[in-house]
Amino acid sequence: MSSGIETRTISAGSGRELCVELAGEPDGKPILYHPGEPMSRHLYGGWIADAEEKGIRLIGYDRPGYGGSTAHPGYTVASAAADVRAIAETLGHNRLGIWGISGGGPYALGCAALLPEVAVAVAAVAPLAPYGVEGFDFFAGMGESNVEGFKLFFSDPEAARRDLYEGREEILAATPPPVRGGKQPRVLFVTQATTRPPTFVLFTTGFLEAGYRRFLERKLRETFGFEGSPIRINVRVREKRGAPKKR
């Protein structure tokens, strides 16, 4: 039986740490998830429910420099294989199923190539293609906003980072979450969990009222062109480290 969501910190060597999230069946078959960009270790509730039903242990982790994982300058797609090996060994798994979505797809495929003795099976869902290959259109099939974002990042990475941060701040500043119980919850970050239908997970410091969720849904539709498509918004309240877990 599942014991809920667990967060661990695992040593990756050279003084680095990786923040790992575990869910599903603790003694089940392990499957490691490579998140997209700029997503995190947090696992979507629908995946967890499915894992519990099918006897799977889900493993998510923050790549270096994200969330609770130590930054690793010079990190590449191939570097992920060593981190995945460290996670598997620490958790006591000799073999893993591995999958990645969007920007996490290349990391999953890198594990397939570099960890054949560990990776039982590997899947890449809507992964990024190799960039800079002669005669290949890297941007073919991408949404317009993704194309614009990638081109800006390739030409001016710092400007791209400022653009992402300013866009987030603009939406939240325009209509901040309403005060609840004398405190105003904050949206820490937002990540897209799935694409069919588009599902966004909001990590917050407190509960968000239904009216504010509808406001964010409208803003997401306007910003990313989801007119006519159903959107799901899930809220995950982040507990303070060291705080007792609610039972």
Coordinates of C-alpha atoms in Angstrom, one line a residue:
M1 CA 0.0 0.0 0.0
S2 CA 1.2 3.5 -0.8
S3 CA 2.7 5.5 2.1
G4 CA 2.1 8.9 0.3
I5 CA 4.7 11.2 -1.2
E6 CA 8.2 11.2 0.1
T7 CA 11.1 13.6 -0.5
R8 CA 14.7 12.6 -0.1
T9 CA 18.1 14.2 -0.7
I10 CA 20.6 11.9 -2.4
S11 CA 24.3 12.4 -2.8
A12 CA 25.5 12.7 -6.4
G13 CA 29.2 12.9 -5.5
S14 CA 31.6 15.8 -5.6
G15 CA 29.6 17.5 -2.9
R16 CA 26.4 17.7 -5.0
E17 CA 22.9 16.7 -3.9
L18 CA 19.8 15.6 -5.8
C19 CA 16.3 16.2 -4.5
V20 CA 14.1 13.2 -5.2
E21 CA 10.4 12.6 -4.9
L22 CA 9.0 9.1 -4.4
A23 CA 5.4 8.1 -4.8
G24 CA 3.2 5.1 -5.6
E25 CA 3.9 1.6 -4.3
P26 CA 7.1 1.6 -2.2
D27 CA 7.9 -2.0 -3.0
G28 CA 6.7 -1.7 -6.6
K29 CA 8.5 -1.8 -9.9
P30 CA 10.6 1.4 -10.1
I31 CA 10.0 3.9 -12.9
L32 CA 12.1 7.1 -13.0
Y33 CA 10.7 10.3 -14.6
H34 CA 12.7 13.0 -16.4
P35 CA 10.7 16.2 -16.2
G36 CA 10.4 18.7 -19.1
E37 CA 11.8 22.3 -19.0
P38 CA 11.5 24.1 -16.7
M39 CA 9.7 21.4 -14.7
S40 CA 10.6 19.8 -11.3
R41 CA 10.7 16.5 -9.5
H42 CA 7.0 16.9 -8.4
L43 CA 4.8 14.1 -9.7
Y44 CA 1.3 14.7 -11.1
G45 CA -1.5 13.3 -9.0
G46 CA -3.0 11.3 -11.8
W47 CA 0.3 9.5 -12.3
I48 CA 0.5 8.7 -8.6
A49 CA -3.0 7.2 -8.5
D50 CA -2.2 5.1 -11.6
A51 CA 1.1 3.9 -10.1
E52 CA -0.6 2.9 -6.8
E53 CA -3.2 0.9 -8.7
K54 CA -0.6 -0.9 -10.9
G55 CA 2.1 -1.5 -8.2
I56 CA 4.6 1.0 -9.5
R57 CA 7.1 3.1 -7.6
L58 CA 7.4 6.5 -9.2
I59 CA 10.7 8.4 -8.9
G60 CA 11.0 12.1 -9.9
Y61 CA 14.0 14.4 -9.3
D62 CA 15.1 17.9 -9.7
R63 CA 17.9 18.2 -12.3
P64 CA 21.0 20.1 -11.1
G65 CA 20.2 23.8 -10.5
Y66 CA 16.5 23.2 -10.1
G67 CA 14.5 23.0 -6.9
G68 CA 16.5 21.3 -4.2
S69 CA 19.3 19.9 -6.3
T70 CA 22.8 21.4 -6.3
A71 CA 23.8 23.3 -9.5
H72 CA 26.3 21.5 -11.8
P73 CA 28.1 23.9 -14.2
G74 CA 28.8 22.3 -17.5
Y75 CA 26.0 19.7 -17.1
T76 CA 24.9 18.0 -20.3
V77 CA 22.3 15.5 -21.4
A78 CA 24.8 12.8 -21.0
S79 CA 25.6 13.9 -17.5
A80 CA 22.1 12.8 -16.4
A81 CA 23.1 9.1 -16.7
A82 CA 25.5 9.4 -13.7
D83 CA 22.8 11.1 -11.6
V84 CA 20.3 8.4 -12.5
R85 CA 22.8 5.7 -11.5
A86 CA 23.4 7.4 -8.2
I87 CA 19.6 7.6 -7.5
A88 CA 19.1 4.0 -8.4
E89 CA 22.0 2.8 -6.2
T90 CA 20.9 4.8 -3.3
L91 CA 17.3 3.5 -3.5
G92 CA 18.5 0.0 -3.9
H93 CA 17.3 -0.6 -7.5
N94 CA 19.4 -2.5 -10.0
R95 CA 17.1 -1.9 -12.9
L96 CA 14.7 0.9 -13.7
G97 CA 12.0 1.9 -16.2
I98 CA 12.8 5.4 -17.5
W99 CA 10.7 8.0 -19.3
G100 CA 10.9 11.6 -20.1
I101 CA 8.5 14.2 -21.4
S102 CA 9.3 17.2 -23.7
G103 CA 12.7 18.6 -22.6
G104 CA 13.1 15.5 -20.4
G105 CA 13.0 13.2 -23.4
P106 CA 16.6 13.6 -24.4
Y107 CA 17.7 12.8 -20.9
A108 CA 15.7 9.6 -21.0
L109 CA 17.3 8.6 -24.3
G110 CA 20.7 9.4 -22.9
C111 CA 20.1 6.9 -20.1
A112 CA 19.1 4.3 -22.7
A113 CA 22.4 4.8 -24.5
L114 CA 24.7 5.1 -21.4
L115 CA 22.9 2.8 -18.8
P116 CA 22.0 -0.3 -20.8
E117 CA 22.5 -2.4 -17.7
V118 CA 20.1 -0.2 -15.6
A119 CA 17.4 0.8 -18.1
V120 CA 14.9 -2.0 -18.6
A121 CA 12.8 0.1 -20.9
V122 CA 12.8 3.8 -22.0
A123 CA 10.2 6.1 -23.4
A124 CA 10.3 9.6 -24.7
V125 CA 7.0 11.6 -24.9
A126 CA 7.0 14.6 -27.3
P127 CA 10.8 15.0 -26.8
L128 CA 13.0 17.8 -28.2
A129 CA 14.9 16.9 -31.3
P130 CA 18.7 17.4 -31.7
Y131 CA 19.6 21.0 -32.4
G132 CA 22.0 22.1 -35.1
V133 CA 21.7 19.1 -37.3
E134 CA 22.3 20.0 -41.0
G135 CA 19.1 19.8 -43.1
F136 CA 16.9 19.2 -40.1
D137 CA 14.2 21.8 -39.0
F138 CA 14.4 21.8 -35.2
F139 CA 11.3 24.0 -34.9
A140 CA 9.0 21.9 -37.2
G141 CA 5.8 21.1 -35.4
M142 CA 6.4 23.4 -32.4
G143 CA 3.9 25.8 -31.1
E144 CA 4.6 29.5 -31.9
S145 CA 5.3 30.5 -28.4
N146 CA 7.9 27.7 -28.0
V147 CA 9.6 28.7 -31.2
E148 CA 9.9 32.3 -30.0
G149 CA 11.1 31.2 -26.6
F150 CA 13.8 28.9 -28.0
K151 CA 15.0 31.5 -30.5
L152 CA 15.3 34.1 -27.8
F153 CA 17.2 31.6 -25.6
F154 CA 19.6 30.6 -28.3
S155 CA 20.4 34.3 -29.2
D156 CA 20.3 35.8 -25.7
P157 CA 20.0 33.3 -22.7
E158 CA 19.9 36.1 -20.1
A159 CA 17.1 37.9 -21.9
A160 CA 15.1 34.7 -22.1
R161 CA 15.4 34.2 -18.4
R162 CA 14.3 37.7 -17.7
D163 CA 11.4 37.3 -20.1
L164 CA 10.1 34.2 -18.3
Y165 CA 10.5 35.8 -14.9
E166 CA 8.8 39.0 -15.9
G167 CA 5.9 37.2 -17.6
R168 CA 5.2 35.2 -14.4
E169 CA 5.4 38.3 -12.2
E170 CA 3.2 40.3 -14.6
I171 CA 0.4 37.7 -14.4
L172 CA 0.6 37.4 -10.6
A173 CA 1.0 41.1 -9.9
A174 CA -2.1 42.0 -12.1
T175 CA -4.4 40.0 -9.9
P176 CA -2.7 38.4 -6.8
P177 CA -4.4 35.6 -5.0
P178 CA -7.1 36.7 -2.5
V179 CA -6.3 36.8 1.2
R180 CA -7.4 33.7 3.0
G181 CA -7.4 33.4 6.8
G182 CA -5.4 36.7 7.1
K183 CA -2.6 35.4 4.8
Q184 CA -2.1 35.9 1.1
P185 CA -0.9 32.7 -0.6
R186 CA 1.8 33.0 -3.2
V187 CA 2.2 31.1 -6.4
L188 CA 5.8 29.8 -6.3
F189 CA 6.0 28.3 -9.8
V190 CA 3.9 26.7 -12.4
T191 CA 4.7 23.6 -14.5
Q192 CA 2.8 21.8 -17.3
A193 CA 2.3 18.2 -16.4
T194 CA 0.5 16.8 -19.4
T195 CA -0.6 18.0 -22.8
R196 CA -3.9 16.1 -23.5
P197 CA -5.6 17.9 -22.1
P198 CA -3.2 20.7 -21.1
T199 CA -2.7 20.3 -17.4
F200 CA -0.9 22.8 -15.2
V201 CA 0.3 22.2 -11.7
L202 CA 0.6 25.3 -9.4
F203 CA 2.9 25.1 -6.4
T204 CA 1.8 27.6 -3.8
T205 CA 2.2 28.6 -0.2
G206 CA -1.6 28.2 0.5
F207 CA -5.0 27.3 -0.9
L208 CA -6.2 29.1 -4.0
E209 CA -9.9 30.0 -4.2
A210 CA -11.9 28.6 -7.2
G211 CA -12.5 32.1 -8.6
Y212 CA -8.7 32.7 -8.7
R213 CA -8.1 29.4 -10.4
R214 CA -10.6 30.4 -13.1
F215 CA -8.8 33.7 -13.5
L216 CA -5.5 31.8 -14.0
E217 CA -7.1 29.5 -16.5
R218 CA -8.3 32.4 -18.6
K219 CA -4.8 33.9 -18.5
L220 CA -3.2 30.6 -19.5
R221 CA -5.7 30.4 -22.4
E222 CA -4.8 33.9 -23.6
T223 CA -1.1 33.6 -23.1
F224 CA -0.6 30.1 -24.8
G225 CA -3.5 30.1 -27.3
F226 CA -5.6 27.4 -25.7
E227 CA -8.9 28.8 -26.9
G228 CA -11.5 26.0 -27.3
S229 CA -9.4 23.5 -25.5
P230 CA -10.1 22.1 -22.0
I231 CA -7.5 23.1 -19.4
R232 CA -6.9 21.5 -16.0
I233 CA -5.3 23.3 -13.1
N234 CA -4.1 21.4 -10.0
V235 CA -2.8 23.1 -6.9
R236 CA -0.1 21.7 -4.7
V237 CA 0.5 23.5 -1.4
R238 CA 4.2 23.3 -0.5
E239 CA 4.7 22.6 3.2
K240 CA 7.6 24.2 5.0
R241 CA 10.6 22.0 5.5
G242 CA 10.5 20.5 9.0
A243 CA 6.8 21.1 9.4
P244 CA 4.8 18.1 10.7
K245 CA 2.9 16.3 8.0
K246 CA -0.9 16.4 8.2
R247 CA -2.5 13.0 8.7

